[in-house]
Tab-separated table of N, CA and C in Angstrom:
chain	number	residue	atom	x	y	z
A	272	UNK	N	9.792	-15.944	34.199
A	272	UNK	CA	10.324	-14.629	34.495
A	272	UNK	C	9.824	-13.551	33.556
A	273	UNK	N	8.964	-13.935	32.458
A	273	UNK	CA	8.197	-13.051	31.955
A	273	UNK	C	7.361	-11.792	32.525
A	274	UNK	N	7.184	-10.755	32.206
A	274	UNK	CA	6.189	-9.944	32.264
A	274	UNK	C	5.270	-9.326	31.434
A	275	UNK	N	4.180	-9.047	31.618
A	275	UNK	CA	3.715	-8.328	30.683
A	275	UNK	C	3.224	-6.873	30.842
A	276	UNK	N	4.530	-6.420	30.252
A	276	UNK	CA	4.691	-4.706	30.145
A	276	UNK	C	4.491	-4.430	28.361
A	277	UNK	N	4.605	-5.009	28.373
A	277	UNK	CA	4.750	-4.982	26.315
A	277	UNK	C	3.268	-4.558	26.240
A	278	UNK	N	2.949	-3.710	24.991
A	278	UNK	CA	1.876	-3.190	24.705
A	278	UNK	C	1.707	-2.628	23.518
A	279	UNK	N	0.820	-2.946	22.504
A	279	UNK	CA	0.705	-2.599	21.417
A	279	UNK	C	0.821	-0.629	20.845
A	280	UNK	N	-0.167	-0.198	21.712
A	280	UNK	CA	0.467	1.446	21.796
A	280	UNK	C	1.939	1.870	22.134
A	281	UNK	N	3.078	1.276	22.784
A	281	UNK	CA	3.904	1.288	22.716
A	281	UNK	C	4.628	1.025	21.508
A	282	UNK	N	4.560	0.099	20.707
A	282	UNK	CA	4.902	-0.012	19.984
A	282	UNK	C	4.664	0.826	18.987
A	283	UNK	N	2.975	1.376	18.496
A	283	UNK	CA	2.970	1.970	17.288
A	283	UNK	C	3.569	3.098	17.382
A	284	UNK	N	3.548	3.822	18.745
A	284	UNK	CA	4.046	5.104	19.015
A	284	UNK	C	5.411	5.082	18.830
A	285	UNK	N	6.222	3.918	19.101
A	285	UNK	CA	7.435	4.287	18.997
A	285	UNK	C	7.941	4.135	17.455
A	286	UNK	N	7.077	3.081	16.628
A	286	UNK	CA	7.180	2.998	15.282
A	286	UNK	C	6.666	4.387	14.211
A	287	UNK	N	6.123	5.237	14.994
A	287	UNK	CA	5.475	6.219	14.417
A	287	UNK	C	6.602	7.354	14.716
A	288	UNK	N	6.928	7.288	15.647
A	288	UNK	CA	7.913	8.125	16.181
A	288	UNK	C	9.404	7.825	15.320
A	289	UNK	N	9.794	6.677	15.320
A	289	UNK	CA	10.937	6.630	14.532
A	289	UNK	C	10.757	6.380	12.801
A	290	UNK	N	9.903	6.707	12.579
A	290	UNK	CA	9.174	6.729	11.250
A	290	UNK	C	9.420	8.399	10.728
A	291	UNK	N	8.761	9.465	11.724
A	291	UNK	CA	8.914	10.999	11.799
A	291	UNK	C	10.777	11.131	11.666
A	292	UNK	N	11.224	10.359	12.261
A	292	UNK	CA	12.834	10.535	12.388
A	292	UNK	C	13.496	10.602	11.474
A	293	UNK	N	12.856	9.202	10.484
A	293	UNK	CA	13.795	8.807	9.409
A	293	UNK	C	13.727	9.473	8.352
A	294	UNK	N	11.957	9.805	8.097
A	294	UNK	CA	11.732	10.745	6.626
A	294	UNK	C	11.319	12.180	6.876
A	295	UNK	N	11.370	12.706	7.931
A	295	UNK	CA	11.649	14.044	8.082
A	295	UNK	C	10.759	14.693	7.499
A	296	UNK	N	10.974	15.417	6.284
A	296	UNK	CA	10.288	16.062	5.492
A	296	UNK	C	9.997	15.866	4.075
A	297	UNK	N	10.615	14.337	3.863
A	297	UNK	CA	10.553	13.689	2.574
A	297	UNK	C	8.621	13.214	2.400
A	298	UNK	N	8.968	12.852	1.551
A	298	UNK	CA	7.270	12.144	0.751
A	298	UNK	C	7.991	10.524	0.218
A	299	UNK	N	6.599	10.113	0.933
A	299	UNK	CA	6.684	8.564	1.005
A	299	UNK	C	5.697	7.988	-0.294
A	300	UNK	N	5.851	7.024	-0.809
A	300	UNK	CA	4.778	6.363	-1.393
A	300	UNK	C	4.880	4.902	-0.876
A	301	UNK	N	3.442	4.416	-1.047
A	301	UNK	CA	2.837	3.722	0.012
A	301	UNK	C	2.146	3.147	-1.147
A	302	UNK	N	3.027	0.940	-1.176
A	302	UNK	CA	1.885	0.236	-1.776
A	302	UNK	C	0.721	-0.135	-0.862
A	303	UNK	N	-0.373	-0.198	-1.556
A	303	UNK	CA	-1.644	-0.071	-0.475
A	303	UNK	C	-2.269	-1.322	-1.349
A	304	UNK	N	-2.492	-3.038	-0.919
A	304	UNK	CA	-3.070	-3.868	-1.376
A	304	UNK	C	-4.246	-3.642	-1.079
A	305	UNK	N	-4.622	-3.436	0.201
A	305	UNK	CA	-6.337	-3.672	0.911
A	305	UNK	C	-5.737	-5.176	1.591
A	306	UNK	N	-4.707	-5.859	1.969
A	306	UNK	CA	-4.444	-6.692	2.763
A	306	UNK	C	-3.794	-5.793	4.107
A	307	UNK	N	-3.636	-6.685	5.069
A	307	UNK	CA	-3.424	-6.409	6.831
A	307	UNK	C	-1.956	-5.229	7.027
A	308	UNK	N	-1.142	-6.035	5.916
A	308	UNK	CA	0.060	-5.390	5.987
A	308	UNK	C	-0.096	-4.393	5.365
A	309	UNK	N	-0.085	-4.275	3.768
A	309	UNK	CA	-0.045	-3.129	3.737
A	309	UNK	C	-1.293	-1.951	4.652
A	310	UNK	N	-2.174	-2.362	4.612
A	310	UNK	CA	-2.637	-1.014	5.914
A	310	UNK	C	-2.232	-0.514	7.105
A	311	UNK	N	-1.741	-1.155	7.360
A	311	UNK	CA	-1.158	-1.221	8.644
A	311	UNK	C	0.325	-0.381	8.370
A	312	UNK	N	0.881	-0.234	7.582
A	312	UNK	CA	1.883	0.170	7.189
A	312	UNK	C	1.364	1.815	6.499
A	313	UNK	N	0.620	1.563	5.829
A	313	UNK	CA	-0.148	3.298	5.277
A	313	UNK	C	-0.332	3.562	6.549
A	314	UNK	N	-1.402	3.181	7.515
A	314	UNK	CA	-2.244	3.806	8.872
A	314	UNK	C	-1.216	4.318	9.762
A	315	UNK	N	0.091	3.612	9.935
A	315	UNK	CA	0.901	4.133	10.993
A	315	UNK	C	1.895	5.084	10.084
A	316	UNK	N	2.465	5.308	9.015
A	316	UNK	CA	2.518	6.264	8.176
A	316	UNK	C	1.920	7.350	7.928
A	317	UNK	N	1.076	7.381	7.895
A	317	UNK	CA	-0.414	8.639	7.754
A	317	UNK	C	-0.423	9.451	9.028
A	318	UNK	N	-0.109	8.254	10.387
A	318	UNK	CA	-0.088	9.095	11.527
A	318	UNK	C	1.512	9.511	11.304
A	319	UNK	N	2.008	9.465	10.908
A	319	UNK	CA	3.408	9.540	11.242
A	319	UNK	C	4.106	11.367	10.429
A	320	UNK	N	3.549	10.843	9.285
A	320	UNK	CA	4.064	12.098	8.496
A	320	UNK	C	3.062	12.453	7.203
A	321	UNK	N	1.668	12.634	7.863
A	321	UNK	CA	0.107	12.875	7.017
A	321	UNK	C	0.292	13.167	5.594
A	322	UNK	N	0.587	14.373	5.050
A	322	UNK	CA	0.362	14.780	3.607
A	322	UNK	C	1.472	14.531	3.253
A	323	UNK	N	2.542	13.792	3.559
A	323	UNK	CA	3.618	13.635	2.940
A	323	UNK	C	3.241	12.408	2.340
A	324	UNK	N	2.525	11.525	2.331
A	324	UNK	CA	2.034	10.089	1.746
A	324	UNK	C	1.361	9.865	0.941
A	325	UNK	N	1.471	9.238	-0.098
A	325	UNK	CA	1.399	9.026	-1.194
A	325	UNK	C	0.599	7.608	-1.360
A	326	UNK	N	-0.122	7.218	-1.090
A	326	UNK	CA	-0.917	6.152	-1.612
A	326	UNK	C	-1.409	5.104	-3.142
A	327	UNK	N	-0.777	4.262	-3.020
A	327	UNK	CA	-1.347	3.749	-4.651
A	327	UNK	C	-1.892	2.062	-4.254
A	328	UNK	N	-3.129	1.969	-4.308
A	328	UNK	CA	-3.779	1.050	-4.838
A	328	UNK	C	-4.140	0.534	-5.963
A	329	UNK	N	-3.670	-0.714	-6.925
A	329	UNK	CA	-3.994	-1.016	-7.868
A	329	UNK	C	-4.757	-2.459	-7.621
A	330	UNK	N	-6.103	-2.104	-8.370
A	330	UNK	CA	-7.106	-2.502	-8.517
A	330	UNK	C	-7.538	-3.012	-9.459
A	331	UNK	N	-6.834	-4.074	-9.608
A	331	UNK	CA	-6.854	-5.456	-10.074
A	331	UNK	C	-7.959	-5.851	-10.824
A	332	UNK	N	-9.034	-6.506	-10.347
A	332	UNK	CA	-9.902	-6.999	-10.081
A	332	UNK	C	-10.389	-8.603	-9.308
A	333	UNK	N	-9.419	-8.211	-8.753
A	333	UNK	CA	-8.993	-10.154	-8.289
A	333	UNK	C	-8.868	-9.985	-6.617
A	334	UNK	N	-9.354	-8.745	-6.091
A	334	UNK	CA	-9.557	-8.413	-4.685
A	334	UNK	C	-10.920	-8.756	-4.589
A	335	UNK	N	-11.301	-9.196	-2.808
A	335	UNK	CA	-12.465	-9.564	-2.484
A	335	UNK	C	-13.357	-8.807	-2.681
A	336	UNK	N	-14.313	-9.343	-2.515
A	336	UNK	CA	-16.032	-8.219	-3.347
A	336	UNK	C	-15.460	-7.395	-2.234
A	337	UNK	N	-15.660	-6.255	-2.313
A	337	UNK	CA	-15.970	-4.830	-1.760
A	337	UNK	C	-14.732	-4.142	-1.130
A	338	UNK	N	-13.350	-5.164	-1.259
A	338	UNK	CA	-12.161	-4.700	-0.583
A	338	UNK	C	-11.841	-3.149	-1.385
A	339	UNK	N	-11.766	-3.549	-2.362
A	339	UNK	CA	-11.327	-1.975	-2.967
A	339	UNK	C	-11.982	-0.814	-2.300
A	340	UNK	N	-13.477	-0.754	-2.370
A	340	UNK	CA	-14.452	-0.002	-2.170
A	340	UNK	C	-14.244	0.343	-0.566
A	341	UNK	N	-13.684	-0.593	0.388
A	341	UNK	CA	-13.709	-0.563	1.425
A	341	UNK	C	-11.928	0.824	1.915
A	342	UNK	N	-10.949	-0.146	1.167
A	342	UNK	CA	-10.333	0.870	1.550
A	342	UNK	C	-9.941	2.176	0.689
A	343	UNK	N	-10.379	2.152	-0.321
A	343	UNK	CA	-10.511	3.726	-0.716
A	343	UNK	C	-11.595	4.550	0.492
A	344	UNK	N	-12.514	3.866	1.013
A	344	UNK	CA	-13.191	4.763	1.988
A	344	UNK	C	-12.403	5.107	3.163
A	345	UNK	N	-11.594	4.157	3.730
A	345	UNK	CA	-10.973	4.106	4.849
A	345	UNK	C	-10.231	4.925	4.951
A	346	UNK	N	-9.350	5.104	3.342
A	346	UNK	CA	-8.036	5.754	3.285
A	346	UNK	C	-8.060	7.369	2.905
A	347	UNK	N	-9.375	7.626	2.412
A	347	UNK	CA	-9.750	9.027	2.260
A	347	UNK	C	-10.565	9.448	3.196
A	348	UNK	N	-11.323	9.024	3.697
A	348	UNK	CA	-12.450	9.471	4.603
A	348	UNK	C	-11.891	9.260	5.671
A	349	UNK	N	-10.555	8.553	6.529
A	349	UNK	CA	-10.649	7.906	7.969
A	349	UNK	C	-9.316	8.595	8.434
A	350	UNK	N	-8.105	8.856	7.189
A	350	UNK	CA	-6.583	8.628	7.199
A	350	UNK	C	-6.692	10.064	6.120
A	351	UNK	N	-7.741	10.396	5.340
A	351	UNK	CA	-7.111	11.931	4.805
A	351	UNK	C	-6.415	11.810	4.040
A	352	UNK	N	-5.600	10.298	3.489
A	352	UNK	CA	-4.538	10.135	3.130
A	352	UNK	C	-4.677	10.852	0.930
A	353	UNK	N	-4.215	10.616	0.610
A	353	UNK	CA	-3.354	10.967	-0.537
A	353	UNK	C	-3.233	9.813	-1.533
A	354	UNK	N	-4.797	9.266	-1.699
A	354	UNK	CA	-4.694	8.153	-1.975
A	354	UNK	C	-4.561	7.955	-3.778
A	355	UNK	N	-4.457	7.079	-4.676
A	355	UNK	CA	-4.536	7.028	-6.206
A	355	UNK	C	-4.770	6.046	-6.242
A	356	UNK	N	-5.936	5.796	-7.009
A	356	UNK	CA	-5.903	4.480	-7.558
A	356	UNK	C	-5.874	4.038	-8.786
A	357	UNK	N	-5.336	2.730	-9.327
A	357	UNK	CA	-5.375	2.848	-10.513
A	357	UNK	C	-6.315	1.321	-10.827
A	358	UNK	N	-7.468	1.653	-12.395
A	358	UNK	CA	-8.443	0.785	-12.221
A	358	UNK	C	-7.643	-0.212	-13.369
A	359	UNK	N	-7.482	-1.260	-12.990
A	359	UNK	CA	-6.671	-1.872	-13.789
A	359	UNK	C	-7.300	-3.462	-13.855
A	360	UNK	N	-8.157	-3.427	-13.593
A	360	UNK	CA	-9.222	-5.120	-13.621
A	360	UNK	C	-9.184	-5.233	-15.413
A	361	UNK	N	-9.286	-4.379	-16.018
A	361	UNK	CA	-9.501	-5.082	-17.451
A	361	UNK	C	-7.949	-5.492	-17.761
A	362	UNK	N	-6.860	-5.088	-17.895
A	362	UNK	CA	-5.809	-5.245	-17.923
A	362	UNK	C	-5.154	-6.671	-17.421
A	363	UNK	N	-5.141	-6.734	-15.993
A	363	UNK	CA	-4.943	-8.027	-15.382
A	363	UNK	C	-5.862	-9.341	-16.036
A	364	UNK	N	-7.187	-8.656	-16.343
A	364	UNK	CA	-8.126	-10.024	-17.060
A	364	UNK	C	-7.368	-10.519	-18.401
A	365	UNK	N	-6.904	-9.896	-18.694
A	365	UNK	CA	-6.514	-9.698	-20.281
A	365	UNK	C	-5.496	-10.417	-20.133
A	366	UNK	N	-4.491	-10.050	-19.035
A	366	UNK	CA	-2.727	-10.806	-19.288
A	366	UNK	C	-2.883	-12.290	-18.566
A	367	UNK	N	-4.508	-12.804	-18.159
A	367	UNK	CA	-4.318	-14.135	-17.492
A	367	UNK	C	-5.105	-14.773	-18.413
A	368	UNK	N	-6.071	-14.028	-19.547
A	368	UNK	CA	-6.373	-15.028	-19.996
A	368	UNK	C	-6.324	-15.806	-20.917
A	369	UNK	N	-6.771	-17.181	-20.574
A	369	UNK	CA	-5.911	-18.512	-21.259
A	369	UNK	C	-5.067	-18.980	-20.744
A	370	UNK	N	-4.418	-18.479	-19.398
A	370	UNK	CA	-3.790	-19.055	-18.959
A	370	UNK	C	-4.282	-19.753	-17.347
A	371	UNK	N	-3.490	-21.138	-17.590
A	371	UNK	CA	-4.059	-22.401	-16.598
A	371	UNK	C	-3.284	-22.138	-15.863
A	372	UNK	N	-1.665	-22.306	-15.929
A	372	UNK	CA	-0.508	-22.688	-14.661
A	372	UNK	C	-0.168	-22.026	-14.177
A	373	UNK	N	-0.296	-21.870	-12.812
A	373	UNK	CA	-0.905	-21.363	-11.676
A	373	UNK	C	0.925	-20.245	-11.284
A	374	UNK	N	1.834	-20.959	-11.385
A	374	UNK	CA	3.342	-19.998	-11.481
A	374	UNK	C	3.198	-18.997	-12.849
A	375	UNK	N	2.971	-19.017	-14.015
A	375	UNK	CA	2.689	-18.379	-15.050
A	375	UNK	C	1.792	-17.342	-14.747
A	376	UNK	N	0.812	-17.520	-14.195
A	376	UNK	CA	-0.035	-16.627	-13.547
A	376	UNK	C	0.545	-15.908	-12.544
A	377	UNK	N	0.966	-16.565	-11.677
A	377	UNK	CA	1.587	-15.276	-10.728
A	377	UNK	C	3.056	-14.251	-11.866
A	378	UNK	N	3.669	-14.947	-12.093
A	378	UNK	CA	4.317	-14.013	-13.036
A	378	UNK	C	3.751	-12.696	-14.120
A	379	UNK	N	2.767	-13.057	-14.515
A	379	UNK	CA	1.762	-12.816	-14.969
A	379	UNK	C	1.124	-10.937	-14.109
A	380	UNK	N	0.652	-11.847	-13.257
A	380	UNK	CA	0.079	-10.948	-12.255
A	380	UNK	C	0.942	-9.808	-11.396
A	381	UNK	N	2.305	-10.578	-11.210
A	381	UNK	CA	3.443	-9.258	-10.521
A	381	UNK	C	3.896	-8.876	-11.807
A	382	UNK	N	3.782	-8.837	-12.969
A	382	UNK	CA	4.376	-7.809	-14.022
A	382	UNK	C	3.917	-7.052	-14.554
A	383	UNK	N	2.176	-7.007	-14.510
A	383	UNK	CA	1.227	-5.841	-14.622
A	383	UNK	C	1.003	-5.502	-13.557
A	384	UNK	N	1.149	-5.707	-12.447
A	384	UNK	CA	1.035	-5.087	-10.763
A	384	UNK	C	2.428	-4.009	-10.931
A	385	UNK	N	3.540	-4.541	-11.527
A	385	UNK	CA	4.293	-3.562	-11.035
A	385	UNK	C	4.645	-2.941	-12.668
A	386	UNK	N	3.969	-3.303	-13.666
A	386	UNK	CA	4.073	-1.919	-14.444
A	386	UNK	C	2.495	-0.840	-14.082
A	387	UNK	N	1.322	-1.297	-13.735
A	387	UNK	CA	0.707	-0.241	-13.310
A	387	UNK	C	0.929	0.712	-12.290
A	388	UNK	N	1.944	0.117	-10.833
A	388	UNK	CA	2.780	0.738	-9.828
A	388	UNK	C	3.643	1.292	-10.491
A	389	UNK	N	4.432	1.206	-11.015
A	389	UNK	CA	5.599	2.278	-11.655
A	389	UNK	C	5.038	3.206	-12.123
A	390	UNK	N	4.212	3.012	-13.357
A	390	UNK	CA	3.251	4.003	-14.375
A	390	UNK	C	2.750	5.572	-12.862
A	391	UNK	N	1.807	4.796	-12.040
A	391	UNK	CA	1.598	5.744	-11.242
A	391	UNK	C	2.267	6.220	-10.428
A	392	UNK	N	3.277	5.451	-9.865
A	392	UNK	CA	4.559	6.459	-8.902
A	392	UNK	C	5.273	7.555	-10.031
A	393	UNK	N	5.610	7.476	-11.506
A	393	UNK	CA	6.113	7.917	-11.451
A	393	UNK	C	5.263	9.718	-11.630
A	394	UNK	N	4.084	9.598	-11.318
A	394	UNK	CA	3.312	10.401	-11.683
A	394	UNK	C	3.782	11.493	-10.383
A	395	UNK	N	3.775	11.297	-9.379
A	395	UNK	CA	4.029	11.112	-7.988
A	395	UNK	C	5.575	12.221	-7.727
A	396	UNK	N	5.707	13.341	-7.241
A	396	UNK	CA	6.728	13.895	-7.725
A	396	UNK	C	7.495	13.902	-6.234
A	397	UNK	N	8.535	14.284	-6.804
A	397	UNK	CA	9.808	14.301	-5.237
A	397	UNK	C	9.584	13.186	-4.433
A	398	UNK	N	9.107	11.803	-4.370
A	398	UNK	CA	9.047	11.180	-3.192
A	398	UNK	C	10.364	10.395	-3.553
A	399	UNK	N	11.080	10.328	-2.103
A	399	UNK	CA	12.115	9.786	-1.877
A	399	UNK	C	12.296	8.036	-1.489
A	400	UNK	N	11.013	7.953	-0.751
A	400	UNK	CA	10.790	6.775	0.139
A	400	UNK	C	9.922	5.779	-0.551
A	401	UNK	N	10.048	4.611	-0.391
A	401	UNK	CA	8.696	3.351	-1.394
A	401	UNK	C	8.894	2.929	0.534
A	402	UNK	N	7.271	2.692	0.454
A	402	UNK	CA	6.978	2.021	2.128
A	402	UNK	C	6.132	0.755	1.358
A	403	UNK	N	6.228	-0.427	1.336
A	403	UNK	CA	5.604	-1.669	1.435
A	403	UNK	C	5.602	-2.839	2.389
């Protein structure tokens, strides 16, 4: 008894649409990995409520060869967006190394991920909204 009426433009439109609803005239900031989700989450954002978005990519150095490079192009050149990045590969090298165990490392890795994210949101003025 299925049909198929379902459709992906339906959806973004209506996610874009109730996106305009919720933040109005606020300013969003937007973690931006260079993975599926977060773009996908900036891209329908960007359409949603453009210069109100706030972009922060931190740049690790532990992203695939050319991901960085790829969406800083995408996100300024494609989306207009409002992007920041912060270059933080020597930093992350620094807090892993010597270290082997693989949980230590991720701890490791989300506690300079989210003190270089804080550092730059708070740069970031009036935004009301964190989109991840």
């Amino acid at each position: 008894g299925c049909t198929g009426r379902w459709r992906l433009d339906d959806f973004a439109s209506a996610t874009i649409e109730q996106m305009r609803t919720r933040i109005g005239n606020d300013r969003v900031i937007c973690g931006l990995s260079g993975g599926v989700d977060s773009a996908v989450v900036a891209a329908l954002l960007s359409r949603a409520i453009g210069d109100q978005l706030s972009c922060i990519l931190v740049d690790n150095g532990l992203l695939r060869k050319g991901e960085a490079a790829a969406v800083i192009e995408e996100f300024t050149t494609h989306f207009k967006a409002d992007l920041h990045v912060v270059p933080a590969e020597d930093r992350f090298l620094d807090v892993l190394s010597g270290v082997t165990e693989p949980q230590e490392k991720r701890r490791r890795i989300g506690r300079a991920f989210i003190d270089c994210f804080a550092a730059e949101a708070a740069r970031i003025k009036g935004a009301k909204y964190l989109a991840q």
